[in-house]
Tab-separated table of C-alpha atoms in Angstrom:
chain	number	residue	atom	x	y	z
A	26	MET	CA	-1.039	-12.293	33.449
A	27	SER	CA	-2.728	-8.872	33.380
A	28	LYS	CA	-1.779	-6.880	30.305
A	29	ASP	CA	-2.259	-3.499	31.995
A	30	HIS	CA	1.457	-3.252	32.645
A	31	PHE	CA	2.102	-3.318	28.912
A	32	HIS	CA	-0.264	-0.522	27.938
A	33	ALA	CA	0.908	3.068	27.602
A	34	PRO	CA	-1.507	5.860	28.602
A	35	GLY	CA	-3.200	7.562	25.665
A	36	PHE	CA	-3.323	4.644	23.221
A	37	GLY	CA	-6.758	3.093	23.418
A	38	SER	CA	-8.954	1.241	21.003
A	39	GLY	CA	-11.518	2.524	18.547
A	40	ASP	CA	-12.177	2.834	14.830
A	41	LEU	CA	-9.241	3.439	12.511
A	42	VAL	CA	-10.087	6.468	10.378
A	43	ILE	CA	-8.160	7.479	7.247
A	44	ASP	CA	-9.390	10.836	5.954
A	45	ASP	CA	-8.399	12.244	2.534
A	46	VAL	CA	-4.801	11.007	2.790
A	47	SER	CA	-2.334	11.705	-0.005
A	48	VAL	CA	1.348	10.838	-0.201
A	49	GLU	CA	3.589	12.505	-2.768
A	50	TYR	CA	7.332	12.130	-3.168
A	51	ALA	CA	10.110	12.543	-5.688
A	52	SER	CA	11.346	9.449	-7.523
A	53	GLY	CA	14.397	10.384	-9.543
A	54	ASP	CA	13.405	13.280	-11.776
A	55	TYR	CA	9.618	13.074	-11.428
A	56	VAL	CA	6.875	13.138	-8.787
A	57	VAL	CA	4.923	10.046	-7.693
A	58	ARG	CA	1.634	10.052	-5.781
A	59	PRO	CA	1.016	6.418	-4.734
A	60	VAL	CA	-1.828	7.393	-2.391
A	61	ASP	CA	-4.149	10.133	-3.618
A	62	GLY	CA	-7.064	11.440	-1.535
A	63	PHE	CA	-7.759	8.083	0.114
A	64	SER	CA	-10.436	7.805	2.830
A	65	ARG	CA	-11.711	4.809	4.788
A	66	ARG	CA	-13.101	3.939	8.228
A	67	ILE	CA	-12.154	0.516	9.626
A	68	PRO	CA	-14.287	-0.438	12.638
A	69	ASP	CA	-12.781	-1.521	15.934
A	70	GLY	CA	-12.341	-5.291	16.143
A	71	SER	CA	-11.950	-5.732	12.384
A	72	LEU	CA	-9.461	-7.607	10.252
A	73	ALA	CA	-8.936	-5.423	7.178
A	74	LEU	CA	-7.074	-6.348	4.002
A	75	LEU	CA	-5.251	-3.733	1.945
A	76	LEU	CA	-5.462	-5.492	-1.386
A	77	GLY	CA	-3.847	-4.682	-4.702
A	78	PRO	CA	-0.937	-5.305	-7.067
A	79	SER	CA	2.630	-4.202	-6.437
A	80	GLY	CA	3.104	-0.456	-6.685
A	81	CYS	CA	-0.490	0.530	-5.867
A	82	GLY	CA	0.380	2.205	-2.544
A	83	LYS	CA	-0.317	-0.579	-0.024
A	84	THR	CA	3.039	-0.441	1.779
A	85	THR	CA	3.066	3.368	1.590
A	86	LEU	CA	-0.280	3.539	3.392
A	87	LEU	CA	0.863	0.910	5.903
A	88	SER	CA	3.920	3.063	6.677
A	89	CYS	CA	1.614	6.017	7.356
A	90	LEU	CA	-0.512	3.902	9.726
A	91	ALA	CA	2.675	2.835	11.516
A	92	GLY	CA	3.831	6.417	12.009
A	93	ILE	CA	6.921	5.727	9.903
A	94	LEU	CA	5.852	7.998	7.044
A	95	THR	CA	3.967	11.294	7.310
A	96	PRO	CA	1.330	11.857	4.612
A	97	THR	CA	1.619	14.917	2.409
A	98	SER	CA	-1.960	15.767	3.369
A	99	GLY	CA	-4.935	14.298	5.215
A	100	THR	CA	-5.303	12.767	8.680
A	101	ILE	CA	-5.147	9.295	10.232
A	102	SER	CA	-6.585	8.590	13.668
A	103	HIS	CA	-7.116	5.493	15.805
A	104	GLY	CA	-9.629	5.995	18.552
A	105	ASP	CA	-8.688	9.272	20.233
A	106	THR	CA	-5.134	9.263	18.854
A	107	VAL	CA	-4.559	11.455	15.799
A	108	ILE	CA	-1.496	9.665	14.433
A	109	THR	CA	-0.686	12.311	11.822
A	110	SER	CA	-0.453	15.039	14.488
A	111	LEU	CA	2.156	13.208	16.592
A	112	ASP	CA	5.807	14.190	16.592
A	113	GLY	CA	8.894	13.793	18.764
A	114	GLY	CA	8.257	11.838	21.945
A	115	GLY	CA	4.577	11.319	21.155
A	116	LEU	CA	5.417	9.601	17.895
A	117	THR	CA	8.036	7.433	19.627
A	118	GLU	CA	5.485	6.344	22.236
A	119	TYR	CA	2.936	5.587	19.522
A	120	ARG	CA	5.383	3.409	17.587
A	121	ARG	CA	6.251	1.583	20.804
A	122	HIS	CA	2.826	1.140	22.407
A	123	GLY	CA	0.166	2.086	19.846
A	124	VAL	CA	1.093	-0.183	16.961
A	125	GLY	CA	2.731	-3.558	16.379
A	126	ILE	CA	4.258	-4.417	13.003
A	127	VAL	CA	4.777	-7.829	11.414
A	128	PHE	CA	7.367	-7.272	8.696
A	129	GLN	CA	7.421	-9.226	5.436
A	130	ALA	CA	11.078	-10.177	5.966
A	131	PHE	CA	10.391	-11.015	9.666
A	132	ASN	CA	13.305	-8.756	10.823
A	133	LEU	CA	14.241	-11.042	13.693
A	134	VAL	CA	17.632	-10.591	15.361
A	135	ALA	CA	19.626	-13.585	14.099
A	136	SER	CA	21.770	-13.945	17.241
A	137	LEU	CA	18.811	-13.995	19.653
A	138	THR	CA	16.491	-16.898	20.455
A	139	ALA	CA	12.780	-16.748	19.679
A	140	LEU	CA	12.096	-15.888	23.318
A	141	GLU	CA	14.739	-13.145	23.354
A	142	ASN	CA	13.350	-11.634	20.132
A	143	VAL	CA	9.921	-11.320	21.749
A	144	VAL	CA	11.395	-9.990	25.001
A	145	LEU	CA	13.405	-7.292	23.182
A	146	PRO	CA	10.651	-4.666	22.593
A	147	MET	CA	9.466	-5.069	26.184
A	148	ARG	CA	12.933	-4.485	27.606
A	149	CYS	CA	13.303	-1.429	25.328
A	150	ALA	CA	10.043	-0.136	26.826
A	151	GLY	CA	11.395	-0.585	30.359
A	152	ILE	CA	9.454	-3.729	31.274
A	153	PRO	CA	11.335	-5.699	33.991
A	154	THR	CA	13.106	-8.779	32.643
A	155	LYS	CA	11.064	-11.285	34.656
A	156	LYS	CA	7.708	-9.867	33.487
A	157	ALA	CA	8.960	-9.567	29.899
A	158	ARG	CA	10.147	-13.185	29.791
A	159	GLN	CA	6.895	-14.406	31.311
A	160	ARG	CA	4.796	-12.574	28.717
A	161	ALA	CA	7.094	-13.678	25.871
A	162	THR	CA	6.693	-17.288	26.993
A	163	GLU	CA	2.895	-16.911	26.979
A	164	LEU	CA	2.875	-15.306	23.540
A	165	LEU	CA	5.074	-17.988	21.991
A	166	ALA	CA	2.735	-20.622	23.439
A	167	GLU	CA	-0.225	-18.789	21.875
A	168	VAL	CA	1.377	-19.021	18.419
A	169	GLY	CA	2.329	-22.678	18.930
A	170	LEU	CA	6.068	-22.214	19.504
A	171	ALA	CA	6.483	-23.036	23.188
A	172	GLU	CA	8.922	-25.823	22.331
A	173	ARG	CA	10.940	-23.615	19.968
A	174	SER	CA	11.474	-20.667	22.325
A	175	GLY	CA	15.184	-21.430	22.692
A	176	HIS	CA	15.848	-21.656	18.939
A	177	THR	CA	17.522	-18.875	16.968
A	178	PRO	CA	15.858	-17.798	13.676
A	179	GLY	CA	18.325	-19.852	11.634
A	180	ARG	CA	16.921	-23.022	13.224
A	181	LEU	CA	13.295	-22.109	12.517
A	182	SER	CA	11.263	-22.542	9.335
A	183	GLY	CA	9.851	-19.522	7.521
A	184	GLY	CA	6.427	-20.107	9.037
A	185	GLN	CA	7.890	-20.401	12.528
A	186	GLN	CA	9.860	-17.177	12.067
A	187	GLN	CA	6.644	-15.479	10.959
A	188	ARG	CA	4.925	-16.622	14.139
A	189	VAL	CA	7.786	-15.291	16.269
A	190	ALA	CA	7.382	-11.973	14.446
A	191	ILE	CA	3.655	-11.995	15.259
A	192	ALA	CA	4.366	-12.726	18.930
A	193	ARG	CA	6.884	-9.870	18.998
A	194	ALA	CA	4.323	-7.474	17.467
A	195	LEU	CA	1.918	-8.411	20.268
A	196	ALA	CA	4.502	-7.988	23.038
A	197	LEU	CA	3.219	-4.613	24.284
A	198	ASP	CA	-0.411	-5.459	23.450
A	199	PRO	CA	-0.945	-2.606	20.959
A	200	PRO	CA	-4.473	-1.734	19.789
A	201	LEU	CA	-3.354	-1.734	16.134
A	202	ILE	CA	-1.513	-4.606	14.417
A	203	LEU	CA	-0.074	-4.148	10.904
A	204	ALA	CA	1.163	-7.079	8.811
A	205	ASP	CA	3.030	-6.585	5.521
A	206	GLU	CA	2.554	-9.511	3.093
A	207	PRO	CA	2.535	-12.086	5.936
A	208	THR	CA	2.098	-15.081	3.593
A	209	ALA	CA	4.658	-14.039	0.963
A	210	HIS	CA	7.400	-16.539	1.854
A	211	LEU	CA	5.314	-19.401	3.225
A	212	ASP	CA	4.218	-22.744	1.800
A	213	TYR	CA	0.532	-23.689	1.958
A	214	ILE	CA	0.852	-25.534	5.285
A	215	GLN	CA	2.570	-22.572	6.937
A	216	VAL	CA	0.031	-20.200	5.376
A	217	GLU	CA	-2.856	-22.042	7.036
A	218	THR	CA	-1.351	-21.589	10.503
A	219	THR	CA	-0.518	-17.932	9.922
A	220	LEU	CA	-4.014	-17.152	8.620
A	221	ARG	CA	-5.622	-18.747	11.652
A	222	ILE	CA	-3.460	-16.671	14.004
A	223	LEU	CA	-4.119	-13.406	12.142
A	224	ARG	CA	-7.871	-14.008	12.197
A	225	GLY	CA	-7.730	-14.580	15.958
A	226	LEU	CA	-5.917	-11.294	16.584
A	227	ALA	CA	-8.867	-9.168	15.448
A	228	ARG	CA	-11.172	-8.692	18.413
A	229	PRO	CA	-12.881	-5.799	20.229
A	230	GLY	CA	-10.171	-3.397	21.341
A	231	ARG	CA	-7.853	-4.149	18.421
A	232	VAL	CA	-7.759	-3.525	14.674
A	233	VAL	CA	-5.637	-5.738	12.405
A	234	VAL	CA	-4.587	-4.434	8.984
A	235	VAL	CA	-2.950	-6.835	6.547
A	236	VAL	CA	-1.253	-5.714	3.320
A	237	THR	CA	-1.409	-8.454	0.718
A	238	HIS	CA	-1.901	-9.397	-2.899
A	239	ASP	CA	-2.880	-12.925	-1.752
A	240	ASP	CA	-6.606	-13.397	-2.394
A	241	ARG	CA	-6.624	-16.516	-0.185
A	242	LEU	CA	-7.072	-14.119	2.726
A	243	LEU	CA	-10.353	-12.696	1.379
A	244	PRO	CA	-12.723	-15.090	3.215
A	245	LEU	CA	-11.123	-14.117	6.547
A	246	ALA	CA	-11.546	-10.365	6.208
A	247	ASP	CA	-14.171	-8.129	7.781
A	248	GLU	CA	-13.089	-5.254	5.529
A	249	VAL	CA	-11.455	-5.392	2.088
A	250	VAL	CA	-9.760	-2.171	0.984
A	251	GLU	CA	-8.763	-2.299	-2.687
A	252	LEU	CA	-5.933	0.134	-3.314
A	253	VAL	CA	-5.931	0.032	-7.082
A	254	PRO	CA	-6.519	3.452	-8.612
A	255	HIS	CA	-10.219	3.761	-9.420
A	256	ARG	CA	-10.603	3.500	-13.172
A	257	PRO	CA	-13.889	4.410	-14.805
A	258	VAL	CA	-15.285	1.599	-16.891
A	259	ASN	CA	-15.628	3.595	-20.087
A	260	THR	CA	-16.725	1.585	-23.114
A	261	VAL	CA	-17.991	4.573	-25.084
A	262	ARG	CA	-16.029	6.613	-27.610
A	263	ARG	CA	-15.592	10.232	-26.524
A	264	GLU	CA	-15.238	13.351	-28.668
A	265	VAL	CA	-13.274	16.129	-26.951
A	266	GLU	CA	-12.821	19.799	-27.827
A	267	LEU	CA	-10.078	21.664	-25.925
A	268	ASP	CA	-9.184	25.330	-25.860
A	269	ALA	CA	-5.492	26.287	-25.818
A	270	GLY	CA	-4.062	25.580	-22.376
A	271	GLU	CA	-6.953	23.319	-21.309
A	272	VAL	CA	-5.980	20.040	-19.590
A	273	LEU	CA	-7.246	16.689	-20.897
A	274	PHE	CA	-5.876	14.643	-17.972
A	275	ARG	CA	-3.303	15.169	-15.253
A	276	GLN	CA	-0.330	13.145	-14.053
A	277	GLY	CA	-1.650	10.598	-11.534
A	278	ASP	CA	-5.237	10.552	-12.863
A	279	ALA	CA	-6.941	7.224	-13.501
A	280	SER	CA	-6.599	5.966	-17.081
A	281	ASP	CA	-9.566	5.129	-19.270
A	282	LEU	CA	-9.311	6.029	-22.984
A	283	VAL	CA	-6.669	6.136	-25.721
A	284	TYR	CA	-6.728	9.475	-27.571
A	285	VAL	CA	-6.230	10.294	-31.248
A	286	ILE	CA	-5.641	13.949	-32.177
A	287	GLU	CA	-7.947	15.014	-35.037
A	288	ARG	CA	-6.688	18.606	-35.220
A	289	GLY	CA	-4.496	20.941	-33.189
A	290	SER	CA	-1.706	19.753	-30.904
A	291	ILE	CA	-1.267	18.346	-27.383
A	292	ALA	CA	1.658	19.013	-25.018
A	293	ILE	CA	2.704	16.052	-22.861
A	294	GLU	CA	4.139	17.417	-19.592
A	295	ARG	CA	5.594	15.956	-16.415
A	296	GLN	CA	5.650	17.516	-12.962
A	297	LEU	CA	9.153	17.587	-11.442
A	298	PRO	CA	10.015	17.310	-7.723
A	299	ASP	CA	10.800	21.038	-7.461
A	300	GLY	CA	7.279	21.904	-8.640
A	301	THR	CA	8.261	22.916	-12.166
A	302	VAL	CA	6.862	21.296	-15.294
A	303	GLU	CA	8.950	19.650	-18.038
A	304	LEU	CA	7.652	19.487	-21.604
A	305	LEU	CA	8.228	15.924	-22.797
A	306	ARG	CA	6.777	16.203	-26.271
A	307	THR	CA	4.257	18.085	-28.411
A	308	MET	CA	1.997	15.777	-30.417
A	309	ASP	CA	0.290	16.896	-33.636
A	310	ALA	CA	-2.820	15.879	-35.567
A	311	GLY	CA	-2.815	12.188	-36.495
A	312	SER	CA	-0.870	11.175	-33.377
A	313	SER	CA	-2.259	8.956	-30.632
A	314	PHE	CA	-1.337	8.727	-26.955
A	315	GLY	CA	-2.522	7.206	-23.705
A	316	GLU	CA	-2.164	3.513	-24.657
A	317	LEU	CA	-0.180	2.273	-21.653
A	318	GLY	CA	-2.475	3.469	-18.861
A	319	PRO	CA	-5.654	1.597	-19.791
A	320	MET	CA	-3.700	-1.374	-21.129
A	321	PHE	CA	-1.884	-2.105	-17.839
A	322	GLY	CA	-4.188	-0.498	-15.298
A	323	LEU	CA	-1.716	2.322	-14.578
A	324	PRO	CA	-2.495	5.916	-13.631
A	325	ARG	CA	-1.480	8.636	-16.075
A	326	THR	CA	2.260	9.218	-15.835
A	327	ALA	CA	2.149	12.660	-17.457
A	328	THR	CA	-0.254	15.555	-18.027
A	329	ALA	CA	-1.862	16.136	-21.443
A	330	ARG	CA	-2.605	19.798	-22.176
A	331	ALA	CA	-3.772	21.498	-25.376
A	332	ALA	CA	-0.836	23.414	-26.867
A	333	GLU	CA	-3.428	25.032	-29.151
A	334	ALA	CA	-7.129	24.540	-29.713
A	335	ALA	CA	-7.562	20.833	-30.376
A	336	ARG	CA	-10.122	18.188	-31.211
A	337	LEU	CA	-9.567	14.586	-30.077
A	338	THR	CA	-11.359	11.282	-30.094
A	339	GLY	CA	-11.005	9.031	-27.066
A	340	TYR	CA	-11.318	5.311	-27.782
A	341	PRO	CA	-11.917	2.442	-25.329
A	342	LEU	CA	-8.904	0.125	-25.467
A	343	ALA	CA	-10.733	-2.703	-27.257
A	344	GLU	CA	-11.995	-0.357	-29.977
A	345	TYR	CA	-8.566	1.259	-30.320
A	346	LYS	CA	-6.981	-2.171	-30.844
A	347	GLU	CA	-9.431	-2.830	-33.672
A	348	LEU	CA	-8.720	0.614	-35.129
A	349	VAL	CA	-4.927	0.324	-35.325
A	350	GLY	CA	-4.476	-3.454	-35.345
A	351	VAL	CA	-2.411	-5.584	-32.992
A	352	ASP	CA	0.792	-5.188	-35.036
A	353	LYS	CA	0.524	-1.386	-34.972
A	354	LEU	CA	-0.161	-1.437	-31.250
A	355	ALA	CA	2.921	-3.591	-30.642
A	356	THR	CA	4.972	-1.053	-32.606
A	357	LEU	CA	3.563	1.784	-30.516
A	358	LEU	CA	4.421	-0.025	-27.288
A	359	ALA	CA	7.941	-0.748	-28.505
A	360	TYR	CA	8.332	2.961	-29.160
A	361	HIS	CA	7.859	3.797	-25.497
A	362	ARG	CA	11.496	3.427	-24.475
A	363	PRO	CA	12.511	4.789	-21.023
A	364	SER	CA	13.659	8.007	-22.713
A	365	ALA	CA	10.381	8.463	-24.568
A	366	PRO	CA	7.330	10.197	-23.036
A	367	PRO	CA	4.949	7.719	-21.432
A	368	SER	CA	1.248	7.956	-22.033
């Protein structure tokens, strides 16, 4: 069957370009920036992995690519479509025809059969029932579920539900396919089938982006995008002199060293959602801070600013451990209760 009937005007293929994208939002009483100045070009026809641990911004970026979330700044474009400039009806058409999403939890309608789940987005787009059912039948055959088309999700395995979700994402033949942790709930046999299908989806005229922390997908990828905050590999002790008011590091910066105050004092501050700054604590000579960031690969969760002229020594984590001892470090970590200022 020709797929022309399923294309919407204005959504063609091309490179996927992410240019200086940042996302910032309020989480309780502080500001989080899971994506900060991120740029990447993913060539047409590629299978790209967004790789990284939980909380590094993978799903946030995926939501921006899907047109579900608008970045705080920066642009995203696919071919001639500038996704971040769409609104209203244009955004609705993009979500319907420009992108297909394979959700981690499948999100199938429990009361509908596999065939009906794949037909659903086509009927919502105004495709006649006969054409929609014919294409749904073809898609289910492509993912190896021709004999399960009449089964509801409750009668399908996790891997089979995932394949129905993939077929549904392909229903309107979008030029961009997004998959969120597609192997998360599958055993190794189901994973093999899903990986083979995902690899086959990437071809000229379509880009496939897969969010995952599963490194089994690495050999399949044309592009690997690691979304862990870039952390300088700093193995050298650093002596720092700060004037009053000068910033040592800012909330959201990559973490590298643990700092000990030799003289003066440092204010630990946190940016609040309304743009104001809260003073968490003022630390005096002899105090240390910044242990958690380099220890767990986390960005800085607060800003460190000189309350008065100060001198500090920054230690690589390994050297700092030797300096204070493991027992002292454990005590320091225990001190960082939720109510205490993070470092």
